[in-house]
C-alpha positions as a Python dict, from the first residue, in 0.01 Angstrom:
ca = {
    (1, 'M'): (0, 0, 0),
    (2, 'Q'): (183, -328, -61),
    (3, 'K'): (-13, -387, -384),
    (4, 'E'): (78, -42, -510),
    (5, 'L'): (446, -98, -429),
    (6, 'L'): (441, -439, -599),
    (7, 'S'): (287, -279, -908),
    (8, 'L'): (552, -5, -903),
    (9, 'L'): (831, -263, -863),
    (10, 'K'): (698, -468, -1155),
    (11, 'G'): (693, -155, -1369),
    (12, 'V'): (1051, -70, -1271),
    (13, 'K'): (1168, -426, -1341),
    (14, 'K'): (995, -425, -1680),
    (15, 'F'): (1153, -92, -1770),
    (16, 'L'): (1500, -212, -1670),
    (17, 'A'): (1453, -538, -1860),
    (18, 'N'): (1366, -341, -2174),
    (19, 'Q'): (1661, -107, -2134),
    (20, 'F'): (1929, -348, -2013),
    (21, 'Q'): (1993, -716, -2070),
    (22, 'K'): (2137, -753, -1720),
    (23, 'Y'): (2103, -537, -1411),
    (24, 'D'): (2158, -567, -1036),
    (25, 'A'): (1859, -740, -872),
    (26, 'K'): (1863, -475, -599),
    (27, 'L'): (1827, -188, -847),
    (28, 'P'): (1443, -195, -867),
    (29, 'Y'): (1424, -167, -489),
    (30, 'I'): (1674, 118, -488),
    (31, 'L'): (1479, 306, -755),
    (32, 'T'): (1148, 245, -574),
    (33, 'T'): (1304, 376, -252),
    (34, 'I'): (1414, 688, -440),
    (35, 'V'): (1056, 738, -566),
    (36, 'T'): (936, 696, -207),
    (37, 'L'): (1180, 962, -89),
    (38, 'I'): (1064, 1196, -365),
    (39, 'I'): (704, 1156, -247),
    (40, 'V'): (808, 1224, 111),
    (41, 'A'): (1011, 1524, -7),
    (42, 'G'): (695, 1662, -169),
    (43, 'G'): (517, 1641, 167),
    (44, 'I'): (811, 1809, 335),
    (45, 'R'): (794, 2087, 75),
    (46, 'I'): (429, 2152, 164),
    (47, 'F'): (527, 2161, 531),
    (48, 'I'): (807, 2410, 459),
    (49, 'E'): (575, 2636, 259),
    (50, 'L'): (331, 2640, 549),
    (51, 'T'): (617, 2716, 788),
    (52, 'E'): (738, 3004, 572),
    (53, 'S'): (387, 3152, 578),
    (54, 'L'): (361, 3167, 958),
    (55, 'Q'): (425, 3541, 972),
    (56, 'T'): (188, 3640, 689),
    (57, 'D'): (-126, 3845, 754),
    (58, 'F'): (-343, 3582, 586),
    (59, 'L'): (-228, 3299, 813),
    (60, 'G'): (-247, 3532, 1114),
    (61, 'K'): (-613, 3610, 1037),
    (62, 'F'): (-681, 3239, 976),
    (63, 'D'): (-532, 3147, 1314),
    (64, 'Q'): (-719, 3423, 1492),
    (65, 'T'): (-1056, 3346, 1332),
    (66, 'I'): (-1041, 2971, 1399),
    (67, 'S'): (-905, 3017, 1752),
    (68, 'N'): (-1179, 3265, 1844),
    (69, 'A'): (-1451, 3041, 1702),
    (70, 'I'): (-1329, 2741, 1904),
    (71, 'T'): (-1253, 2916, 2234),
    (72, 'N'): (-1593, 3091, 2224),
    (73, 'I'): (-1774, 2756, 2261),
    (74, 'R'): (-1600, 2666, 2587),
    (75, 'T'): (-1822, 2492, 2842),
    (76, 'P'): (-1733, 2299, 3160),
    (77, 'L'): (-1825, 1968, 2995),
    (78, 'L'): (-1624, 2036, 2678),
    (79, 'T'): (-1329, 2151, 2887),
    (80, 'K'): (-1329, 1822, 3080),
    (81, 'Y'): (-1345, 1625, 2754),
    (82, 'F'): (-1062, 1816, 2585),
    (83, 'V'): (-840, 1806, 2895),
    (84, 'F'): (-890, 1427, 2903),
    (85, 'V'): (-817, 1397, 2530),
    (86, 'T'): (-510, 1620, 2544),
    (87, 'N'): (-375, 1410, 2836),
    (88, 'L'): (-436, 1100, 2625),
    (89, 'G'): (-215, 1262, 2361),
    (90, 'D'): (63, 1322, 2614),
    (91, 'V'): (353, 1094, 2711),
    (92, 'W'): (174, 881, 2970),
    (93, 'G'): (-130, 851, 2747),
    (94, 'Y'): (82, 701, 2469),
    (95, 'V'): (265, 477, 2717),
    (96, 'T'): (-71, 336, 2833),
    (97, 'V'): (-207, 283, 2482),
    (98, 'F'): (127, 142, 2365),
    (99, 'I'): (128, -117, 2647),
    (100, 'L'): (-226, -220, 2554),
    (101, 'C'): (-126, -252, 2187),
    (102, 'T'): (181, -457, 2283),
    (103, 'I'): (-34, -699, 2485),
    (104, 'L'): (-285, -734, 2201),
    (105, 'F'): (-13, -789, 1939),
    (106, 'Y'): (154, -1053, 2154),
    (107, 'F'): (-157, -1250, 2249),
    (108, 'F'): (-353, -1224, 1924),
    (109, 'L'): (-85, -1187, 1654),
    (110, 'K'): (208, -1360, 1827),
    (111, 'S'): (442, -1103, 1675),
    (112, 'W'): (669, -829, 1806),
    (113, 'K'): (722, -689, 1456),
    (114, 'Y'): (438, -437, 1478),
    (115, 'V'): (554, -321, 1821),
    (116, 'G'): (899, -244, 1681),
    (117, 'Q'): (747, -61, 1385),
    (118, 'I'): (531, 157, 1612),
    (119, 'V'): (834, 239, 1827),
    (120, 'L'): (1033, 347, 1519),
    (121, 'V'): (750, 567, 1390),
    (122, 'M'): (717, 731, 1732),
    (123, 'I'): (1092, 792, 1769),
    (124, 'L'): (1117, 951, 1424),
    (125, 'S'): (813, 1175, 1471),
    (126, 'M'): (909, 1276, 1826),
    (127, 'G'): (1270, 1349, 1734),
    (128, 'S'): (1178, 1555, 1429),
    (129, 'N'): (918, 1750, 1626),
    (130, 'L'): (1169, 1852, 1893),
    (131, 'L'): (1417, 1963, 1627),
    (132, 'L'): (1153, 2161, 1437),
    (133, 'K'): (1025, 2336, 1750),
    (134, 'T'): (1378, 2446, 1839),
    (135, 'S'): (1466, 2566, 1487),
    (136, 'I'): (1138, 2750, 1418),
    (137, 'N'): (1106, 2893, 1772),
    (138, 'R'): (743, 3008, 1759),
    (139, 'A'): (592, 3130, 2086),
    (140, 'R'): (261, 3002, 2223),
    (141, 'P'): (-63, 3203, 2171),
    (142, 'A'): (-92, 3498, 2408),
    (143, 'V'): (-428, 3387, 2551),
    (144, 'E'): (-542, 3202, 2862),
    (145, 'H'): (-395, 2850, 2876),
    (146, 'L'): (-623, 2592, 3038),
    (147, 'V'): (-335, 2345, 3074),
    (148, 'T'): (34, 2388, 3157),
    (149, 'V'): (280, 2393, 2866),
    (150, 'K'): (659, 2423, 2870),
    (151, 'T'): (773, 2379, 2508),
    (152, 'L'): (749, 2598, 2197),
    (153, 'S'): (446, 2616, 1971),
    (154, 'Y'): (515, 2509, 1611),
    (155, 'P'): (455, 2240, 1505),
    (156, 'S'): (222, 2090, 1763),
    (157, 'G'): (383, 1786, 1923),
    (158, 'H'): (40, 1651, 2019),
    (159, 'A'): (-82, 1677, 1659),
    (160, 'T'): (238, 1523, 1519),
    (161, 'M'): (235, 1230, 1761),
    (162, 'A'): (-140, 1173, 1725),
    (163, 'M'): (-111, 1151, 1347),
    (164, 'A'): (200, 933, 1365),
    (165, 'F'): (82, 693, 1639),
    (166, 'Y'): (-288, 656, 1563),
    (167, 'G'): (-230, 703, 1190),
    (168, 'F'): (4, 404, 1188),
    (169, 'L'): (-243, 205, 1398),
    (170, 'I'): (-508, 281, 1133),
    (171, 'Y'): (-276, 135, 870),
    (172, 'L'): (-213, -178, 1080),
    (173, 'I'): (-585, -226, 1151),
    (174, 'F'): (-659, -184, 779),
    (175, 'T'): (-410, -460, 688),
    (176, 'L'): (-505, -711, 960),
    (177, 'K'): (-765, -983, 909),
    (178, 'M'): (-1078, -898, 1105),
    (179, 'S'): (-1444, -824, 1040),
    (180, 'K'): (-1520, -516, 833),
    (181, 'F'): (-1749, -383, 1106),
    (182, 'L'): (-1476, -409, 1370),
    (183, 'K'): (-1229, -242, 1133),
    (184, 'F'): (-1473, 41, 1070),
    (185, 'C'): (-1532, 93, 1443),
    (186, 'L'): (-1163, 90, 1536),
    (187, 'I'): (-1057, 317, 1250),
    (188, 'S'): (-1342, 558, 1330),
    (189, 'V'): (-1222, 577, 1694),
    (190, 'M'): (-864, 643, 1577),
    (191, 'I'): (-975, 921, 1340),
    (192, 'L'): (-1185, 1074, 1619),
    (193, 'L'): (-886, 1065, 1854),
    (194, 'I'): (-654, 1230, 1600),
    (195, 'G'): (-906, 1508, 1534),
    (196, 'S'): (-994, 1554, 1901),
    (197, 'I'): (-633, 1571, 2018),
    (198, 'G'): (-554, 1834, 1755),
    (199, 'L'): (-869, 2033, 1832),
    (200, 'S'): (-806, 2013, 2207),
    (201, 'R'): (-482, 2210, 2175),
    (202, 'I'): (-664, 2501, 2011),
    (203, 'Y'): (-957, 2479, 2254),
    (204, 'L'): (-723, 2486, 2555),
    (205, 'G'): (-547, 2795, 2416),
    (206, 'V'): (-199, 2643, 2385),
    (207, 'H'): (-169, 2625, 2005),
    (208, 'Y'): (-257, 2814, 1690),
    (209, 'P'): (-458, 2623, 1426),
    (210, 'S'): (-156, 2641, 1192),
    (211, 'D'): (48, 2460, 1462),
    (212, 'I'): (-200, 2173, 1442),
    (213, 'V'): (-200, 2166, 1061),
    (214, 'G'): (180, 2165, 1059),
    (215, 'G'): (188, 1884, 1316),
    (216, 'F'): (-60, 1674, 1119),
    (217, 'I'): (146, 1717, 801),
    (218, 'A'): (471, 1626, 978),
    (219, 'G'): (316, 1318, 1140),
    (220, 'F'): (158, 1207, 811),
    (221, 'I'): (492, 1237, 631),
    (222, 'W'): (657, 1001, 879),
    (223, 'V'): (366, 755, 866),
    (224, 'M'): (376, 735, 486),
    (225, 'F'): (756, 709, 480),
    (226, 'C'): (764, 426, 733),
    (227, 'I'): (477, 237, 569),
    (228, 'M'): (651, 244, 232),
    (229, 'I'): (988, 141, 377),
    (230, 'F'): (837, -142, 585),
    (231, 'N'): (654, -276, 280),
    (232, 'L'): (963, -251, 61),
    (233, 'I'): (1163, -449, 316),
    (234, 'K'): (888, -712, 333),
    (235, 'I'): (871, -745, -47),
    (236, 'F'): (1251, -756, -76),
    (237, 'R'): (1277, -1036, 183),
    (238, 'R'): (998, -1233, 16),
    (239, 'D'): (1159, -1200, -328),
    (240, 'R'): (1496, -1303, -187),
    (241, 'E'): (1341, -1613, -26),
    (242, 'V'): (1178, -1706, -358),
    (243, 'Q'): (1510, -1660, -541),
    (244, 'E'): (1691, -1876, -284),
    (245, 'Q'): (1425, -2147, -311),
    (246, 'N'): (1447, -2142, -692),
    (247, 'A'): (1827, -2161, -674),
    (248, 'E'): (1809, -2453, -431),
    (249, 'T'): (1555, -2632, -652),
    (250, 'A'): (1773, -2583, -960),
    (251, 'K'): (2078, -2710, -771),
    (252, 'N'): (1898, -3022, -653),
    (253, 'S'): (1766, -3099, -1001),
    (254, 'Q'): (2115, -3106, -1151),
}
């Protein structure tokens, strides 16, 4: 992601240099941020279109068909697995995993930066999910619920948080220096968790498939937004340090 943003910034700087003799050094970052927001807005538009289609016959048949197919394969063993997975995607599950991640980041990376970034991603995704549930006000499926639920249905909070939390962990794992095999194993586990948490909500009868799709889209939007912003901040700070070093060098050489 950082390489792509650097390439975009270079293109913006080149364009501005061709158009203007002088321009504010912050302008390329502002324009790149605007492009980032446009990309995020596109994702939001897809989410809105899905939301507007909730009452259509097509989406109703889609929800019913998928839900029936999944609930018809219920077995005691699968029920135990999906109850465990759905609990892992609940508050205390994330608290446990978050504490483990915090310990690993502190002892192996000696940095609290990633912890703060994860917290921000979680706050944004959780806050937006609560607002969306309240504004859309979709009731839960009228079938047997195998777990207790108290909130509204759309979008799925479990799906949103799973995509946001584990999706951001996938990004961090991808960027960290470790063996390719270990990366593959960890990312595969994260993808499995995201899929299983989403599927568990349909299996347990507490969500429509469209709730899960909407939650995944919402979580993905926040992950992409935060990744781009974090990388822009990192590039901006690095460029500013280089400019300060160059200015100091020039001053000392005079």
